[in-house]
């Protein structure tokens, strides 16, 4: 069984190359939704590391819903530079968001821990202990 199945990721289909052709051709930048996420199996737990550079810890939310873990982050900046009369010399605004979900059906959700340091979100996802198969004696009639 494979754990931590990602949802909402982009595929590598034949036509995917052309999806953002105009953006890439005219100098568009890479969307924040392409943040890199690595998942490592450490035996008794999975370790998920997601790159979220430029985000503050307060910008990041981790939500559990049933057997789904969702990582979302959102932030915006506003750089205003004005001259002494209050006229704009430069005014730039940016907005970035990221959202990704993972199936965590085989995870002990009560023991999940997370840390954000130097632009990397690290989530430790302990595996559930395997349950012994139930045994029972059948009555012969």
Short mmCIF file of N, CA and C in Angstrom, two decimals:
data_model
loop_
_atom_site.label_atom_id
_atom_site.label_comp_id
_atom_site.label_asym_id
_atom_site.label_seq_id
_atom_site.Cartn_x
_atom_site.Cartn_y
_atom_site.Cartn_z
N UNK A 1 0.84 -1.18 0.00
CA UNK A 1 0.00 0.00 0.00
C UNK A 1 0.88 1.24 0.00
N UNK A 2 0.55 2.21 -0.79
CA UNK A 2 1.31 3.44 -0.86
C UNK A 2 0.62 4.49 -0.02
N UNK A 3 1.35 5.14 0.85
CA UNK A 3 0.79 6.18 1.70
C UNK A 3 1.06 7.54 1.12
N UNK A 4 0.44 8.52 1.66
CA UNK A 4 0.66 9.91 1.30
C UNK A 4 0.47 10.17 -0.18
N UNK A 5 -0.64 9.79 -0.72
CA UNK A 5 -0.93 10.01 -2.12
C UNK A 5 -1.29 11.47 -2.33
N UNK A 6 -0.55 12.20 -3.19
CA UNK A 6 -0.86 13.62 -3.40
C UNK A 6 -2.08 13.79 -4.29
N UNK A 7 -2.90 14.79 -3.97
CA UNK A 7 -4.03 15.17 -4.79
C UNK A 7 -3.74 16.55 -5.36
N UNK A 8 -4.35 16.87 -6.44
CA UNK A 8 -4.27 18.22 -6.98
C UNK A 8 -2.95 18.55 -7.63
N UNK A 9 -2.10 17.59 -7.84
CA UNK A 9 -0.84 17.86 -8.52
C UNK A 9 -1.06 17.93 -10.01
N UNK A 10 -0.08 18.45 -10.72
CA UNK A 10 -0.21 18.51 -12.16
C UNK A 10 0.38 17.25 -12.75
N UNK A 11 -0.19 16.82 -13.84
CA UNK A 11 0.29 15.63 -14.52
C UNK A 11 1.37 15.98 -15.52
N UNK A 12 1.85 14.99 -16.21
CA UNK A 12 2.87 15.21 -17.22
C UNK A 12 2.33 14.74 -18.56
N UNK A 13 1.15 15.23 -18.93
CA UNK A 13 0.52 14.83 -20.18
C UNK A 13 1.18 15.50 -21.37
N UNK A 14 0.84 15.01 -22.54
CA UNK A 14 1.41 15.51 -23.78
C UNK A 14 1.17 17.00 -23.96
N UNK A 15 -0.03 17.48 -23.60
CA UNK A 15 -0.39 18.88 -23.85
C UNK A 15 -0.01 19.81 -22.71
N UNK A 16 0.51 19.28 -21.59
CA UNK A 16 0.88 20.13 -20.46
C UNK A 16 1.92 21.17 -20.83
N UNK A 17 2.76 20.87 -21.78
CA UNK A 17 3.80 21.80 -22.21
C UNK A 17 3.20 23.11 -22.71
N UNK A 18 2.01 23.02 -23.30
CA UNK A 18 1.41 24.20 -23.92
C UNK A 18 0.47 24.96 -22.99
N UNK A 19 0.20 24.43 -21.79
CA UNK A 19 -0.76 25.07 -20.88
C UNK A 19 -0.38 26.50 -20.54
N UNK A 20 0.88 26.76 -20.24
CA UNK A 20 1.32 28.10 -19.86
C UNK A 20 2.27 28.68 -20.89
N UNK A 21 2.10 28.30 -22.15
CA UNK A 21 3.01 28.73 -23.20
C UNK A 21 3.13 30.24 -23.26
N UNK A 22 1.98 30.94 -23.28
CA UNK A 22 2.02 32.40 -23.39
C UNK A 22 2.69 33.04 -22.19
N UNK A 23 2.46 32.50 -21.00
CA UNK A 23 3.07 33.04 -19.80
C UNK A 23 4.59 32.86 -19.84
N UNK A 24 5.03 31.66 -20.22
CA UNK A 24 6.46 31.39 -20.27
C UNK A 24 7.13 32.16 -21.40
N UNK A 25 6.46 32.27 -22.55
CA UNK A 25 7.04 32.96 -23.70
C UNK A 25 7.22 34.44 -23.43
N UNK A 26 6.24 35.06 -22.76
CA UNK A 26 6.29 36.49 -22.51
C UNK A 26 6.90 36.84 -21.16
N UNK A 27 7.66 35.94 -20.57
CA UNK A 27 8.41 36.26 -19.38
C UNK A 27 7.67 36.09 -18.08
N UNK A 28 6.60 35.33 -18.07
CA UNK A 28 5.88 35.07 -16.83
C UNK A 28 6.75 34.26 -15.89
N UNK A 29 6.51 34.38 -14.62
CA UNK A 29 7.31 33.64 -13.66
C UNK A 29 6.62 32.35 -13.28
N UNK A 30 7.36 31.48 -12.63
CA UNK A 30 6.85 30.19 -12.19
C UNK A 30 5.84 30.42 -11.07
N UNK A 31 4.68 29.79 -11.11
CA UNK A 31 3.69 30.00 -10.06
C UNK A 31 4.15 29.38 -8.74
N UNK A 32 3.71 29.97 -7.64
CA UNK A 32 4.08 29.47 -6.33
C UNK A 32 3.52 28.07 -6.11
N UNK A 33 2.44 27.73 -6.81
CA UNK A 33 1.85 26.41 -6.62
C UNK A 33 2.77 25.28 -7.02
N UNK A 34 3.95 25.61 -7.57
CA UNK A 34 4.89 24.56 -7.96
C UNK A 34 5.94 24.32 -6.87
N UNK A 35 5.62 24.66 -5.62
CA UNK A 35 6.54 24.41 -4.52
C UNK A 35 6.89 22.93 -4.46
N UNK A 36 8.13 22.65 -4.24
CA UNK A 36 8.61 21.27 -4.22
C UNK A 36 8.30 20.61 -2.88
N UNK A 37 7.83 19.36 -2.93
CA UNK A 37 7.52 18.58 -1.73
C UNK A 37 8.18 17.22 -1.86
N UNK A 38 8.95 16.84 -0.85
CA UNK A 38 9.60 15.54 -0.79
C UNK A 38 8.99 14.74 0.34
N UNK A 39 8.80 13.44 0.13
CA UNK A 39 8.26 12.55 1.16
C UNK A 39 9.24 11.40 1.33
N UNK A 40 9.67 11.21 2.56
CA UNK A 40 10.65 10.17 2.89
C UNK A 40 10.01 9.17 3.84
N UNK A 41 10.26 7.89 3.62
CA UNK A 41 9.76 6.83 4.50
C UNK A 41 10.88 6.47 5.47
N UNK A 42 10.70 6.79 6.74
CA UNK A 42 11.70 6.50 7.77
C UNK A 42 11.34 5.26 8.58
N UNK A 43 10.60 4.34 8.01
CA UNK A 43 10.24 3.11 8.70
C UNK A 43 8.99 3.25 9.53
N UNK A 44 9.10 3.90 10.69
CA UNK A 44 7.94 4.06 11.57
C UNK A 44 7.16 5.34 11.29
N UNK A 45 7.66 6.18 10.39
CA UNK A 45 6.98 7.44 10.07
C UNK A 45 7.36 7.89 8.66
N UNK A 46 6.54 8.78 8.12
CA UNK A 46 6.87 9.50 6.90
C UNK A 46 7.33 10.89 7.31
N UNK A 47 8.27 11.45 6.57
CA UNK A 47 8.70 12.82 6.79
C UNK A 47 8.44 13.58 5.49
N UNK A 48 7.59 14.58 5.58
CA UNK A 48 7.22 15.38 4.42
C UNK A 48 7.95 16.72 4.55
N UNK A 49 8.68 17.11 3.51
CA UNK A 49 9.38 18.40 3.50
C UNK A 49 8.90 19.19 2.30
N UNK A 50 8.34 20.35 2.57
CA UNK A 50 7.79 21.20 1.52
C UNK A 50 8.49 22.55 1.54
N UNK A 51 9.00 22.97 0.38
CA UNK A 51 9.67 24.26 0.26
C UNK A 51 8.63 25.37 0.14
N UNK A 52 8.65 26.29 1.08
CA UNK A 52 7.72 27.43 1.07
C UNK A 52 8.50 28.72 1.31
N UNK A 53 9.46 29.05 0.44
CA UNK A 53 10.27 30.25 0.67
C UNK A 53 9.44 31.52 0.57
N UNK A 54 9.76 32.47 1.42
CA UNK A 54 9.06 33.76 1.40
C UNK A 54 7.82 33.80 2.28
N UNK A 55 7.38 32.66 2.77
CA UNK A 55 6.21 32.63 3.64
C UNK A 55 6.65 32.75 5.09
N UNK A 56 5.81 33.34 5.91
CA UNK A 56 6.01 33.35 7.35
C UNK A 56 5.23 32.18 7.94
N UNK A 57 5.63 31.77 9.13
CA UNK A 57 4.95 30.65 9.79
C UNK A 57 3.44 30.92 9.92
N UNK A 58 3.07 32.15 10.17
CA UNK A 58 1.66 32.52 10.33
C UNK A 58 0.88 32.43 9.03
N UNK A 59 1.57 32.41 7.88
CA UNK A 59 0.92 32.33 6.57
C UNK A 59 0.50 30.90 6.21
N UNK A 60 1.00 29.92 6.97
CA UNK A 60 0.84 28.51 6.62
C UNK A 60 -0.24 27.86 7.49
N UNK A 61 -1.09 27.07 6.86
CA UNK A 61 -2.15 26.35 7.59
C UNK A 61 -2.07 24.88 7.23
N UNK A 62 -2.23 24.02 8.24
CA UNK A 62 -2.31 22.58 8.07
C UNK A 62 -3.69 22.15 8.55
N UNK A 63 -4.46 21.52 7.68
CA UNK A 63 -5.82 21.10 8.02
C UNK A 63 -5.98 19.61 7.81
N UNK A 64 -6.59 18.95 8.79
CA UNK A 64 -6.93 17.53 8.69
C UNK A 64 -8.44 17.42 8.49
N UNK A 65 -8.83 16.64 7.49
CA UNK A 65 -10.24 16.39 7.25
C UNK A 65 -10.37 14.93 6.85
N UNK A 66 -10.87 14.12 7.78
CA UNK A 66 -10.96 12.68 7.52
C UNK A 66 -9.57 12.10 7.34
N UNK A 67 -9.31 11.55 6.18
CA UNK A 67 -7.99 10.97 5.90
C UNK A 67 -7.20 11.85 4.93
N UNK A 68 -7.43 13.15 4.99
CA UNK A 68 -6.76 14.07 4.08
C UNK A 68 -6.06 15.19 4.87
N UNK A 69 -4.78 15.40 4.57
CA UNK A 69 -4.01 16.51 5.13
C UNK A 69 -3.84 17.54 4.02
N UNK A 70 -4.20 18.79 4.32
CA UNK A 70 -4.06 19.86 3.33
C UNK A 70 -3.10 20.91 3.87
N UNK A 71 -2.10 21.21 3.05
CA UNK A 71 -1.14 22.29 3.35
C UNK A 71 -1.56 23.46 2.48
N UNK A 72 -1.76 24.62 3.11
CA UNK A 72 -2.07 25.82 2.34
C UNK A 72 -1.28 26.99 2.91
N UNK A 73 -0.87 27.88 2.03
CA UNK A 73 -0.11 29.06 2.44
C UNK A 73 -0.50 30.22 1.52
N UNK A 74 -0.54 31.40 2.10
CA UNK A 74 -0.94 32.57 1.33
C UNK A 74 -0.29 33.82 1.92
N UNK A 75 0.24 34.66 1.05
CA UNK A 75 0.80 35.93 1.52
C UNK A 75 0.77 36.96 0.41
N UNK A 76 0.87 38.22 0.81
CA UNK A 76 0.92 39.30 -0.17
C UNK A 76 1.86 40.38 0.35
N UNK A 77 2.43 41.12 -0.59
CA UNK A 77 3.30 42.24 -0.23
C UNK A 77 2.87 43.46 -1.03
N UNK A 78 3.18 44.62 -0.49
CA UNK A 78 2.86 45.87 -1.15
C UNK A 78 4.03 46.82 -0.95
N UNK A 79 4.73 47.18 -2.01
CA UNK A 79 5.87 48.10 -1.93
C UNK A 79 5.49 49.41 -2.58
N UNK A 80 5.27 50.44 -1.77
CA UNK A 80 4.95 51.77 -2.29
C UNK A 80 6.14 52.68 -2.05
N UNK A 81 6.56 53.36 -3.10
CA UNK A 81 7.60 54.38 -2.98
C UNK A 81 7.02 55.67 -3.55
N UNK A 82 7.02 56.71 -2.71
CA UNK A 82 6.46 57.99 -3.14
C UNK A 82 7.50 59.09 -3.02
N UNK A 83 7.34 60.13 -3.83
CA UNK A 83 8.23 61.28 -3.69
C UNK A 83 7.71 62.17 -2.57
N UNK A 84 8.33 63.32 -2.34
CA UNK A 84 7.94 64.19 -1.23
C UNK A 84 6.54 64.79 -1.40
N UNK A 85 5.97 64.73 -2.59
CA UNK A 85 4.61 65.23 -2.83
C UNK A 85 3.57 64.12 -2.73
N UNK A 86 4.01 62.90 -2.47
CA UNK A 86 3.06 61.79 -2.36
C UNK A 86 2.75 61.11 -3.68
N UNK A 87 3.46 61.50 -4.75
CA UNK A 87 3.25 60.85 -6.04
C UNK A 87 4.04 59.54 -6.09
N UNK A 88 3.46 58.58 -6.73
CA UNK A 88 4.12 57.28 -6.82
C UNK A 88 5.32 57.34 -7.76
N UNK A 89 6.43 56.84 -7.27
CA UNK A 89 7.61 56.62 -8.10
C UNK A 89 7.56 55.18 -8.59
N UNK A 90 7.19 54.30 -7.69
CA UNK A 90 7.07 52.87 -8.01
C UNK A 90 6.01 52.30 -7.07
N UNK A 91 5.22 51.39 -7.58
CA UNK A 91 4.22 50.72 -6.75
C UNK A 91 4.08 49.29 -7.25
N UNK A 92 4.48 48.34 -6.43
CA UNK A 92 4.42 46.94 -6.81
C UNK A 92 3.66 46.15 -5.75
N UNK A 93 2.87 45.19 -6.22
CA UNK A 93 2.14 44.32 -5.33
C UNK A 93 2.34 42.90 -5.80
N UNK A 94 2.49 41.99 -4.85
CA UNK A 94 2.59 40.58 -5.20
C UNK A 94 1.65 39.78 -4.32
N UNK A 95 1.21 38.66 -4.84
CA UNK A 95 0.34 37.76 -4.09
C UNK A 95 0.78 36.35 -4.42
N UNK A 96 0.86 35.52 -3.42
CA UNK A 96 1.24 34.14 -3.66
C UNK A 96 0.41 33.20 -2.81
N UNK A 97 0.07 32.07 -3.38
CA UNK A 97 -0.65 31.07 -2.60
C UNK A 97 -0.23 29.68 -3.05
N UNK A 98 -0.44 28.73 -2.17
CA UNK A 98 -0.05 27.34 -2.40
C UNK A 98 -1.03 26.46 -1.67
N UNK A 99 -1.44 25.38 -2.31
CA UNK A 99 -2.35 24.45 -1.64
C UNK A 99 -2.11 23.06 -2.21
N UNK A 100 -1.96 22.10 -1.31
CA UNK A 100 -1.74 20.73 -1.73
C UNK A 100 -2.30 19.79 -0.67
N UNK A 101 -2.89 18.68 -1.11
CA UNK A 101 -3.51 17.72 -0.20
C UNK A 101 -2.88 16.35 -0.36
N UNK A 102 -2.87 15.59 0.75
CA UNK A 102 -2.28 14.26 0.77
C UNK A 102 -3.22 13.30 1.50
N UNK A 103 -3.30 12.06 0.99
CA UNK A 103 -4.07 11.01 1.65
C UNK A 103 -3.21 10.47 2.80
N UNK A 104 -3.74 10.52 4.02
CA UNK A 104 -2.99 10.05 5.18
C UNK A 104 -3.77 8.98 5.93
N UNK A 105 -4.38 8.08 5.20
CA UNK A 105 -5.21 7.03 5.79
C UNK A 105 -4.45 6.10 6.71
N UNK A 106 -3.15 5.89 6.48
CA UNK A 106 -2.37 4.98 7.32
C UNK A 106 -1.49 5.72 8.33
N UNK A 107 -1.90 6.94 8.71
CA UNK A 107 -1.14 7.79 9.63
C UNK A 107 -1.86 7.93 10.96
N UNK A 108 -1.08 7.93 12.05
CA UNK A 108 -1.61 8.21 13.39
C UNK A 108 -1.78 9.72 13.51
N UNK A 109 -2.97 10.22 13.23
CA UNK A 109 -3.20 11.67 13.15
C UNK A 109 -3.02 12.38 14.49
N UNK A 110 -3.12 11.66 15.60
CA UNK A 110 -2.95 12.27 16.92
C UNK A 110 -1.48 12.60 17.21
N UNK A 111 -0.55 12.03 16.47
CA UNK A 111 0.88 12.21 16.76
C UNK A 111 1.63 12.99 15.68
N UNK A 112 0.92 13.64 14.78
CA UNK A 112 1.57 14.43 13.72
C UNK A 112 2.22 15.66 14.35
N UNK A 113 3.45 15.96 13.90
CA UNK A 113 4.12 17.19 14.36
C UNK A 113 4.66 17.94 13.15
N UNK A 114 4.75 19.27 13.27
CA UNK A 114 5.20 20.10 12.16
C UNK A 114 6.13 21.19 12.66
N UNK A 115 7.09 21.56 11.80
CA UNK A 115 8.04 22.64 12.12
C UNK A 115 8.33 23.40 10.83
N UNK A 116 8.43 24.71 10.94
CA UNK A 116 8.77 25.56 9.79
C UNK A 116 10.05 26.31 10.12
N UNK A 117 11.09 26.08 9.31
CA UNK A 117 12.38 26.70 9.57
C UNK A 117 13.10 26.95 8.24
N UNK A 118 13.60 28.15 8.06
CA UNK A 118 14.37 28.52 6.88
C UNK A 118 13.65 28.21 5.56
N UNK A 119 12.35 28.46 5.51
CA UNK A 119 11.59 28.26 4.28
C UNK A 119 11.18 26.82 4.00
N UNK A 120 11.46 25.91 4.93
CA UNK A 120 11.11 24.50 4.75
C UNK A 120 10.11 24.08 5.83
N UNK A 121 8.96 23.58 5.39
CA UNK A 121 7.96 23.02 6.30
C UNK A 121 8.24 21.53 6.40
N UNK A 122 8.52 21.05 7.62
CA UNK A 122 8.78 19.63 7.86
C UNK A 122 7.65 19.07 8.71
N UNK A 123 7.00 18.03 8.19
CA UNK A 123 5.90 17.40 8.91
C UNK A 123 6.26 15.94 9.14
N UNK A 124 6.23 15.52 10.40
CA UNK A 124 6.47 14.11 10.74
C UNK A 124 5.12 13.43 10.91
N UNK A 125 4.93 12.36 10.14
CA UNK A 125 3.66 11.65 10.09
C UNK A 125 3.87 10.21 10.53
N UNK A 126 3.69 9.93 11.84
CA UNK A 126 3.89 8.57 12.34
C UNK A 126 2.87 7.60 11.74
N UNK A 127 3.35 6.42 11.36
CA UNK A 127 2.47 5.40 10.80
C UNK A 127 1.64 4.77 11.91
N UNK A 128 0.45 4.33 11.55
CA UNK A 128 -0.38 3.59 12.51
C UNK A 128 0.28 2.24 12.75
N UNK A 129 0.16 1.76 13.98
CA UNK A 129 0.66 0.42 14.30
C UNK A 129 -0.21 -0.60 13.58
N UNK A 130 0.41 -1.58 12.96
CA UNK A 130 -0.41 -2.60 12.28
C UNK A 130 -1.26 -3.35 13.30
N UNK A 131 -2.52 -3.51 13.00
CA UNK A 131 -3.42 -4.22 13.90
C UNK A 131 -3.38 -5.71 13.59
N UNK A 132 -3.36 -6.49 14.65
CA UNK A 132 -3.39 -7.94 14.48
C UNK A 132 -4.76 -8.33 13.94
N UNK A 133 -4.80 -9.26 13.01
CA UNK A 133 -6.09 -9.68 12.48
C UNK A 133 -6.95 -10.28 13.59
N UNK A 134 -8.21 -9.94 13.55
CA UNK A 134 -9.14 -10.44 14.57
C UNK A 134 -9.34 -11.95 14.36
N UNK A 135 -9.31 -12.66 15.46
CA UNK A 135 -9.56 -14.10 15.40
C UNK A 135 -10.78 -14.43 16.24
N UNK A 136 -11.53 -15.38 15.79
CA UNK A 136 -12.67 -15.83 16.59
C UNK A 136 -12.94 -17.29 16.22
N UNK A 137 -13.49 -17.98 17.16
CA UNK A 137 -13.83 -19.38 16.96
C UNK A 137 -15.27 -19.47 16.45
N UNK A 138 -15.43 -20.25 15.40
CA UNK A 138 -16.76 -20.43 14.84
C UNK A 138 -17.44 -21.65 15.47
N UNK A 139 -18.71 -21.52 15.68
CA UNK A 139 -19.48 -22.61 16.27
C UNK A 139 -19.89 -23.59 15.17
N UNK A 140 -19.75 -24.84 15.45
CA UNK A 140 -20.16 -25.87 14.51
C UNK A 140 -21.57 -26.31 14.90
N UNK A 141 -22.48 -26.29 13.97
CA UNK A 141 -23.88 -26.67 14.25
C UNK A 141 -24.16 -28.07 13.76
#
